[in-house]
Amino acid sequence: MLPNGRNSVLGTNATAPGVSTGNAICGEIIMTFTLVLVVLETAKNKKSTVSNNAPLAIGFAVFCAHAVLLPIDGCCINPARWLGPAIVSGTWAGNSWLFVVGPFAGAILTVPFHLFFRSDWDTGRVTGDPLNEAPSAALPSHIGQAPLASNPTYDKNPELTQRRPTEASV
């Protein structure tokens, strides 16, 4: 038995009474941004350590989006989720454009963040640039080496003097 599309809205999105279009589109942008960022950072990022738990993280992001947006505008976060019920029921809200523009804007705004987190900005792979060299290359050569010569700390403590490395052992 199929529901009569002419007598119901079949899950079509519409802003709640008292909610401005600006609030609804901001909510759609922010929640779509969150969902897309979670998908890209857990399932697509090669540096991610949670790849096996990516479905759990994505499901939690969808749950959070629905918890926030259902009372505001029905939680679109996916234009296809809005378009299907709108076509079947013939119900078009006066501000239907926000259910397309909001998710697309949120997804587009996610791209620079994903590219930043995916990049190797923290590994110092660019050579020749002193600001981007690995930290160990900038350290003086004597840092990290055991003391070979007379050292007041070793000389005052006989226990350390017995364990002092010699030039032959280094």
GROMACS .gro file of N, CA, C and O in nm, residues 5 8 26 33 40 42 47 65-66 68 70 80 82 86 127 129 134 142 145-146 148-149 153 164 166:
model
  100
    5GLY      N    1   0.041   1.067  -0.202
    5GLY     CA    2   0.129   1.182  -0.202
    5GLY      C    3   0.057   1.314  -0.201
    5GLY      O    4   0.112   1.416  -0.165
    8SER      N    5  -0.022   1.409   0.193
    8SER     CA    6   0.084   1.420   0.294
    8SER      C    7   0.207   1.483   0.231
    8SER      O    8   0.217   1.495   0.109
   26CYS      N    9   2.229   2.857   0.745
   26CYS     CA   10   2.351   2.843   0.827
   26CYS      C   11   2.359   2.704   0.889
   26CYS      O   12   2.465   2.642   0.892
   33PHE      N   13   2.892   2.068   0.629
   33PHE     CA   14   3.036   2.081   0.645
   33PHE      C   15   3.089   1.975   0.742
   33PHE      O   16   3.187   1.906   0.714
   40LEU      N   17   3.552   1.270   0.482
   40LEU     CA   18   3.683   1.283   0.418
   40LEU      C   19   3.798   1.250   0.512
   40LEU      O   20   3.897   1.190   0.470
   42THR      N   21   3.790   1.052   0.788
   42THR     CA   22   3.792   0.915   0.841
   42THR      C   23   3.801   0.810   0.732
   42THR      O   24   3.877   0.715   0.744
   47LYS      N   25   4.610   0.914   0.605
   47LYS     CA   26   4.676   0.922   0.734
   47LYS      C   27   4.581   0.890   0.850
   47LYS      O   28   4.622   0.888   0.964
   65ALA      N   29   2.372   1.586   1.316
   65ALA     CA   30   2.306   1.678   1.223
   65ALA      C   31   2.156   1.669   1.235
   65ALA      O   32   2.086   1.771   1.236
   66HIS      N   33   2.103   1.548   1.246
   66HIS     CA   34   1.958   1.533   1.261
   66HIS      C   35   1.909   1.586   1.395
   66HIS      O   36   1.802   1.646   1.403
   68VAL      N   37   2.023   1.831   1.559
   68VAL     CA   38   2.022   1.977   1.555
   68VAL      C   39   1.920   2.031   1.455
   68VAL      O   40   1.845   2.124   1.485
   70LEU      N   41   1.656   1.874   1.269
   70LEU     CA   42   1.518   1.828   1.254
   70LEU      C   43   1.416   1.931   1.303
   70LEU      O   44   1.318   1.959   1.233
   80ALA      N   45   1.945   1.534  -0.252
   80ALA     CA   46   1.861   1.424  -0.301
   80ALA      C   47   1.759   1.383  -0.195
   80ALA      O   48   1.647   1.342  -0.229
   82TRP      N   49   1.604   1.583  -0.003
   82TRP     CA   50   1.496   1.681  -0.012
   82TRP      C   51   1.419   1.666  -0.143
   82TRP      O   52   1.295   1.674  -0.145
   86ALA      N   53   0.996   1.586  -0.232
   86ALA     CA   54   0.930   1.705  -0.288
   86ALA      C   55   0.865   1.672  -0.421
   86ALA      O   56   0.753   1.717  -0.449
  127THR      N   57   6.284   2.051   0.069
  127THR     CA   58   6.424   2.073   0.105
  127THR      C   59   6.470   2.206   0.049
  127THR      O   60   6.418   2.256  -0.051
  129ASP      N   61   6.443   2.491   0.194
  129ASP     CA   62   6.373   2.599   0.262
  129ASP      C   63   6.403   2.587   0.411
  129ASP      O   64   6.358   2.493   0.475
  134ALA      N   65   6.326   1.966   0.839
  134ALA     CA   66   6.296   1.884   0.956
  134ALA      C   67   6.371   1.941   1.076
  134ALA      O   68   6.482   1.991   1.062
  142HIS      N   69   7.643   1.894   1.831
  142HIS     CA   70   7.676   1.839   1.962
  142HIS      C   71   7.553   1.803   2.046
  142HIS      O   72   7.564   1.736   2.146
  145GLN      N   73   7.449   1.418   2.185
  145GLN     CA   74   7.564   1.330   2.199
  145GLN      C   75   7.603   1.317   2.346
  145GLN      O   76   7.582   1.409   2.425
  146ALA      N   77   7.660   1.206   2.381
  146ALA     CA   78   7.706   1.184   2.518
  146ALA      C   79   7.831   1.268   2.543
  146ALA      O   80   7.912   1.289   2.453
  148LEU      N   81   8.197   1.355   2.629
  148LEU     CA   82   8.322   1.279   2.624
  148LEU      C   83   8.429   1.342   2.712
  148LEU      O   84   8.514   1.275   2.765
  149ALA      N   85   8.425   1.473   2.725
  149ALA     CA   86   8.528   1.543   2.802
  149ALA      C   87   8.485   1.555   2.947
  149ALA      O   88   8.381   1.504   2.987
  153THR      N   89   7.911   1.782   3.618
  153THR     CA   90   7.806   1.696   3.672
  153THR      C   91   7.858   1.554   3.691
  153THR      O   92   7.832   1.490   3.793
  164ARG      N   93   8.062   0.685   3.268
  164ARG     CA   94   8.086   0.782   3.161
  164ARG      C   95   8.132   0.711   3.036
  164ARG      O   96   8.222   0.626   3.042
  166THR      N   97   8.333   0.641   2.699
  166THR     CA   98   8.466   0.677   2.652
  166THR      C   99   8.460   0.697   2.503
  166THR      O  100   8.364   0.658   2.435
   0.00000   0.00000   0.00000
